[in-house]
mmCIF file of C-alpha atoms in Angstrom:
data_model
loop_
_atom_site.group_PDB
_atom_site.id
_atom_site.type_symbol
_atom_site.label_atom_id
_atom_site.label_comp_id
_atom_site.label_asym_id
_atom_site.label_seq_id
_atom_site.Cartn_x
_atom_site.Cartn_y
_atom_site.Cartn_z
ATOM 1 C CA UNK A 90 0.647 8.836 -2.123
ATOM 2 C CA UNK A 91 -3.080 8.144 -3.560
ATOM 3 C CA UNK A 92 -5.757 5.967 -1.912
ATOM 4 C CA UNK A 93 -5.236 3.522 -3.911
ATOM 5 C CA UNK A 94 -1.481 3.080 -3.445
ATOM 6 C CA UNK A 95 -2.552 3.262 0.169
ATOM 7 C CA UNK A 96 -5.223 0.544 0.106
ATOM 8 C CA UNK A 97 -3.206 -1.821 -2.683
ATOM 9 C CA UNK A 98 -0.157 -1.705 -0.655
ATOM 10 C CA UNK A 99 -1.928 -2.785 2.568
ATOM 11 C CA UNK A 100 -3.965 -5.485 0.227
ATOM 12 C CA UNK A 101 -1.269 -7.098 -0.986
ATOM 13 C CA UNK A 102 0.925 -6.517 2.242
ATOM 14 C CA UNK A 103 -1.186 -8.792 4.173
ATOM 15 C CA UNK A 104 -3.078 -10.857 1.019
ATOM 16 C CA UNK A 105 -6.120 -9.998 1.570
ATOM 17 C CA UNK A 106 -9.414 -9.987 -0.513
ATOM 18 C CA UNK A 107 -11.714 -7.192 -0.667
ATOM 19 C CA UNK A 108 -14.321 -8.514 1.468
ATOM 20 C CA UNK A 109 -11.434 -9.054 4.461
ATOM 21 C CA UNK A 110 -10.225 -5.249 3.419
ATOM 22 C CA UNK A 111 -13.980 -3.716 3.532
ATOM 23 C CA UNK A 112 -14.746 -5.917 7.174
ATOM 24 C CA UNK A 113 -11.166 -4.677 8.624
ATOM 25 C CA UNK A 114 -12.027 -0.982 7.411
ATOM 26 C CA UNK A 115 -15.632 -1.310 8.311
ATOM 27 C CA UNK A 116 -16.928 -0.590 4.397
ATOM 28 C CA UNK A 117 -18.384 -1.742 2.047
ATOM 29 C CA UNK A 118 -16.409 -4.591 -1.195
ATOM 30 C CA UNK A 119 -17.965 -2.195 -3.420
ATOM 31 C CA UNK A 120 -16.291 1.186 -1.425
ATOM 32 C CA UNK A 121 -13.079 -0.680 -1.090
ATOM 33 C CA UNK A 122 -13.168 -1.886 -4.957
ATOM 34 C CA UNK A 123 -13.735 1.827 -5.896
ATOM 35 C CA UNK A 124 -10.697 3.032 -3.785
ATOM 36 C CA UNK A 125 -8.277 0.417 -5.877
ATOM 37 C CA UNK A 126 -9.599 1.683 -9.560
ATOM 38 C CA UNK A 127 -8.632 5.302 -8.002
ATOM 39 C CA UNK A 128 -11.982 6.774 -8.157
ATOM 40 C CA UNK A 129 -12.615 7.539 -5.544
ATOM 41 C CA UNK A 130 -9.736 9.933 -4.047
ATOM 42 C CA UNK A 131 -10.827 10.750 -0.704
ATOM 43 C CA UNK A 132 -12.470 9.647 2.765
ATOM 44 C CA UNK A 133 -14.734 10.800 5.504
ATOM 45 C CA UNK A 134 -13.321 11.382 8.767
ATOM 46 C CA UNK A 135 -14.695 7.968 10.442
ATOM 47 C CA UNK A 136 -13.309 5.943 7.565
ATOM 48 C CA UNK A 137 -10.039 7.939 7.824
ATOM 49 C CA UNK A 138 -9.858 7.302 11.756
ATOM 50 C CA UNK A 139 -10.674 3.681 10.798
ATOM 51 C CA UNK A 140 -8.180 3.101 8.640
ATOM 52 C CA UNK A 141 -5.577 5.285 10.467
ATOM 53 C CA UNK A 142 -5.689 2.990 13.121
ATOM 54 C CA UNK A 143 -4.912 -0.007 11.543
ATOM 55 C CA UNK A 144 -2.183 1.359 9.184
ATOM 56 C CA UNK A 145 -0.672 3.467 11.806
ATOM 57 C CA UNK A 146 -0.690 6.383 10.447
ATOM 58 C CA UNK A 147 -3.029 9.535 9.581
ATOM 59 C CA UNK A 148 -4.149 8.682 6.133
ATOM 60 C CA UNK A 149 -5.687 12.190 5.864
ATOM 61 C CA UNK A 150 -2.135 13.688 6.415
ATOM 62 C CA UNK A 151 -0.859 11.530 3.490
ATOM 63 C CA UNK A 152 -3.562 11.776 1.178
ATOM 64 C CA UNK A 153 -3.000 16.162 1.473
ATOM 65 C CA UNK A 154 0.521 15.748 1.266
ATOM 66 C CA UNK A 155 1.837 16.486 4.561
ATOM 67 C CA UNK A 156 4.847 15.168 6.286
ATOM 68 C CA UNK A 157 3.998 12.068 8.389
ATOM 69 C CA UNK A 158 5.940 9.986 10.507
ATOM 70 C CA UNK A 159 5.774 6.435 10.180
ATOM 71 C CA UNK A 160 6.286 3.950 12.706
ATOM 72 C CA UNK A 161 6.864 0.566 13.056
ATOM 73 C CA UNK A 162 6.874 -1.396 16.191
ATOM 74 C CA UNK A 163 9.787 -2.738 18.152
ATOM 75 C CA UNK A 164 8.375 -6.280 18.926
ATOM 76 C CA UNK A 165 11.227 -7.625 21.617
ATOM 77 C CA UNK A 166 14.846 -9.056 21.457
ATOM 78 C CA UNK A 167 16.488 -11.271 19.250
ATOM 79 C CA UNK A 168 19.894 -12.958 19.689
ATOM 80 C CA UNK A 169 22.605 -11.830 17.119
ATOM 81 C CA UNK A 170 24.617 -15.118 18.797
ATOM 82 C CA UNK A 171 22.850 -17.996 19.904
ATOM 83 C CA UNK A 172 20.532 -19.454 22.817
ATOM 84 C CA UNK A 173 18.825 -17.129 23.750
ATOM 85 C CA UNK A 174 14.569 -16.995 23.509
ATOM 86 C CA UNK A 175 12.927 -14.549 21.839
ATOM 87 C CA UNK A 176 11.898 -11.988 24.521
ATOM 88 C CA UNK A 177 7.942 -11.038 22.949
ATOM 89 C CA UNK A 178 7.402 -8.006 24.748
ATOM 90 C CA UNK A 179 6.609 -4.597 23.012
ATOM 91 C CA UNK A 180 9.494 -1.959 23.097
ATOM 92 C CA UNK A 181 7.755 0.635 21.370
ATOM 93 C CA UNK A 182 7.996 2.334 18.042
ATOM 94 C CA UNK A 183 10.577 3.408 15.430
ATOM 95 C CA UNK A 184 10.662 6.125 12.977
ATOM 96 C CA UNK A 185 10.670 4.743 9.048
ATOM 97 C CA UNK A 186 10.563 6.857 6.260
ATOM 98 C CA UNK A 187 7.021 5.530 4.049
ATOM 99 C CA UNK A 188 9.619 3.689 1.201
ATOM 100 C CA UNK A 189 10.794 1.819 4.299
ATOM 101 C CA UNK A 190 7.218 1.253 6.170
ATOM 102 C CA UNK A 191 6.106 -0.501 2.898
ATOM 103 C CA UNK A 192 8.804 -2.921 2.819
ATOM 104 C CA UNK A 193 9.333 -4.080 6.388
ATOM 105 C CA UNK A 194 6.846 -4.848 9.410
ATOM 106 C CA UNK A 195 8.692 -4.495 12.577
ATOM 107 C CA UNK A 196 11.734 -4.116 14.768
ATOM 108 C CA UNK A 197 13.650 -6.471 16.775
ATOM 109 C CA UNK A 198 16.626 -5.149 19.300
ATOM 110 C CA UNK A 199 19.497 -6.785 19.121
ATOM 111 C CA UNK A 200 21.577 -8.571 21.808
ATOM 112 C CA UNK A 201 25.429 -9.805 21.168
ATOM 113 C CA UNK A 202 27.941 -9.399 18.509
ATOM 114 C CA UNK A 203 27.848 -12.287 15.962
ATOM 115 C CA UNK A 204 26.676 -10.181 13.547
ATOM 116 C CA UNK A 205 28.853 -7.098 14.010
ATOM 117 C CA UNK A 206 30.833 -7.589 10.330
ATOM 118 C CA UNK A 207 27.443 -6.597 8.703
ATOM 119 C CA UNK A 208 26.978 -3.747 10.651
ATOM 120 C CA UNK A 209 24.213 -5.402 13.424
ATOM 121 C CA UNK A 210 25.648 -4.440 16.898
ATOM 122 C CA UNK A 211 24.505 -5.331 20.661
ATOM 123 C CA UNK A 212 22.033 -2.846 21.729
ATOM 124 C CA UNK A 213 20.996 -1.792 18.091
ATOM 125 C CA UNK A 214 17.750 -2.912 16.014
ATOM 126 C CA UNK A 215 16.619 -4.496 12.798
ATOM 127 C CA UNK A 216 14.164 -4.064 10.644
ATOM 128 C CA UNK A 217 12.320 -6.895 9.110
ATOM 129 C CA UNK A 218 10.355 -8.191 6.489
ATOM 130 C CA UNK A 219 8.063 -10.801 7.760
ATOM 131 C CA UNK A 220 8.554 -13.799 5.485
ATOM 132 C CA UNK A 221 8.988 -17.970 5.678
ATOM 133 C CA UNK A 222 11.667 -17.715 2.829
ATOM 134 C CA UNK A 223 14.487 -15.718 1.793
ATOM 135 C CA UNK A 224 17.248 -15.987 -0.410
ATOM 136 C CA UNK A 225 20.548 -17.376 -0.033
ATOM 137 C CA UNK A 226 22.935 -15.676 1.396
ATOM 138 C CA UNK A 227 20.314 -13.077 3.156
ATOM 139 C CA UNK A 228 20.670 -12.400 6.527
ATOM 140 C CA UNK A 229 17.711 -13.698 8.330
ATOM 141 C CA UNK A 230 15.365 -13.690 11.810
ATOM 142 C CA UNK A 231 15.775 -17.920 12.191
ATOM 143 C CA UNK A 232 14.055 -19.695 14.966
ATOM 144 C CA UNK A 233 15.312 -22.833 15.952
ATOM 145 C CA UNK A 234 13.078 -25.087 18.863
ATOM 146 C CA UNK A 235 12.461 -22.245 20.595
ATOM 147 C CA UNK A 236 15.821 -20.170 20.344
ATOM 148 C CA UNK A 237 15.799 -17.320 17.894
ATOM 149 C CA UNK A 238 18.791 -15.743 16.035
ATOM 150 C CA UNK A 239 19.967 -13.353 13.737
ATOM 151 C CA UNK A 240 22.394 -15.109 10.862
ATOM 152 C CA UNK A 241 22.969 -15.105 7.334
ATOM 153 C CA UNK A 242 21.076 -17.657 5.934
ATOM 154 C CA UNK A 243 23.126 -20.350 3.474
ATOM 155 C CA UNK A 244 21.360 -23.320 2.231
ATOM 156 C CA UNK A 245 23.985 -26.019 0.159
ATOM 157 C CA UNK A 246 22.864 -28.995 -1.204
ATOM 158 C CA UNK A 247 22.329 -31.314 1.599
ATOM 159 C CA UNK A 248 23.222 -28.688 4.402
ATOM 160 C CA UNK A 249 22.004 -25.170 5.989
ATOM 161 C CA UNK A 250 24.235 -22.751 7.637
ATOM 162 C CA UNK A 251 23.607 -20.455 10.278
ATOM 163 C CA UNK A 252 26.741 -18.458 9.258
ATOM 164 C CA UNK A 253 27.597 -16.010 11.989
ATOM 165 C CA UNK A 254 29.813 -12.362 11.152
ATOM 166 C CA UNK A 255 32.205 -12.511 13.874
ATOM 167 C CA UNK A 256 35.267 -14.562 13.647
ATOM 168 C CA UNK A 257 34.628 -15.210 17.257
ATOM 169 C CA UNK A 258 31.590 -16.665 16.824
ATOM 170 C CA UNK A 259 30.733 -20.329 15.064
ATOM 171 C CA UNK A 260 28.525 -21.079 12.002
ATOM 172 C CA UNK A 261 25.932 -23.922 13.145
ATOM 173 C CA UNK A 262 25.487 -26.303 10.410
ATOM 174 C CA UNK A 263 22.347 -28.335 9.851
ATOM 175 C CA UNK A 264 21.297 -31.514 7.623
ATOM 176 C CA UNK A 265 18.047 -31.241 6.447
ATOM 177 C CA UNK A 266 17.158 -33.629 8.861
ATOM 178 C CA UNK A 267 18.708 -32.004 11.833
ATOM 179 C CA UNK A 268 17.100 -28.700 10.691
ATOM 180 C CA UNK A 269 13.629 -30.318 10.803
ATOM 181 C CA UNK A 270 14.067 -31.938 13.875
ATOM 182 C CA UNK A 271 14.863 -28.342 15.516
ATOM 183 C CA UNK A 272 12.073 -26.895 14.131
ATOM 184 C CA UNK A 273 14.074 -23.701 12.257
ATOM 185 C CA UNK A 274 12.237 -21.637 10.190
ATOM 186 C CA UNK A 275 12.701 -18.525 8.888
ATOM 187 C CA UNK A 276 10.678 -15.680 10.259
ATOM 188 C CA UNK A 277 11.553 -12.842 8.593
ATOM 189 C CA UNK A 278 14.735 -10.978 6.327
ATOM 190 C CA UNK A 279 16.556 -8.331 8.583
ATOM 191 C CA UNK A 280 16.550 -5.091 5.621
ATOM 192 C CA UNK A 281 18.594 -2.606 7.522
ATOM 193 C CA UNK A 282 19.718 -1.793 10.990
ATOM 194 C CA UNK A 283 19.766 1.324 12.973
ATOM 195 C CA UNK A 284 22.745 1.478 15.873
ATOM 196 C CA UNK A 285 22.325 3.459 18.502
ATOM 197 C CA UNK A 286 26.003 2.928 20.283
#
């Protein structure tokens, strides 16, 4: 990967302007407007610590070509059933290749068996993309008052569905106005999982 690629991917990761880029990696607009026309192709060693820290990685590594390992952070423990809080606590950190540390932002482990049909098992993690919308259909991080679940997200006419992938375990359906009342929103798409058992 280029500089650029780095600091474009990062830019429109997180939407940010130049100004916000150049204040979080403590340059200059005109450095960090440089770095995304690709002229300039390298950094000194107290920008690269700079930015290194914040993308969580060595950028010097990348930028020479060496193998990296990326990481993501496991943030806590979300329900692949239902009732159950989200626990918020830092787990640690999970290996992503750099294709997969662009598209997602962070683990959650996983806790019961509603979703074992598609492969998301108790005691295994998923990776998601931090989002308020996904499409239907898409398996989804949903938060409900303050319960949060893993479930494939189906939106009909007049109606959601929390649709679970256990026979064991049932869909919850929602009106619109039952859905708003509970608060649910979507808080991120689950792109993979890793099991571990």
């Amino acid at each position: 990967m280029e500089l650029h690629e780095i600091i474009r991917d990062y830019k429109n990761r997180f939407h940010l302007s130049n100004i916000a880029l150049a204040e979080r990696f403590q340059v200059t607009p005109n450095t960090v407007a440089r770095w995304l026309r690709g002229e300039v192709k390298s950094v000194q060693d107290e920008t690269a610590y700079n930015i290194s820290q914040i993308l969580g990685f060595d950028i010097q590594k990348v930028l020479s070509g060496d193998a990296v390992t990326m990481k993501r952070p496991i943030l806590g423990i979300a329900k692949a059933g239902y009732d159950m809080f989200l626990e918020e606590n830092y787990l640690g950190e999970e290996s992503v290749s750099m294709e997969e540390y662009r598209k997602g932002d962070y683990f959650l482990k996983v806790e019961g068996n509603s979703m074992i049909n598609a492969g998301i098992v108790h005691g295994g993690l998923v990776y998601v993309k931090q989002c308020s919308s996904v499409n239907n259909g898409d398996i989804a991080v949903v938060s409900l008052n303050d319960e949060v679940t893993i479930k494939r997200f189906i939106k009909l006419k007049d109606e959601i569905v929390l649709s679970a992938e256990n026979p064991e375990v049932e869909d919850r359906h929602f009106t619109v106005k039952q859905a708003k009342d509970a608060s649910l929103k979507i808080l991120g798409k689950v792109l993979f999982s890793k099991n571990y058992v």
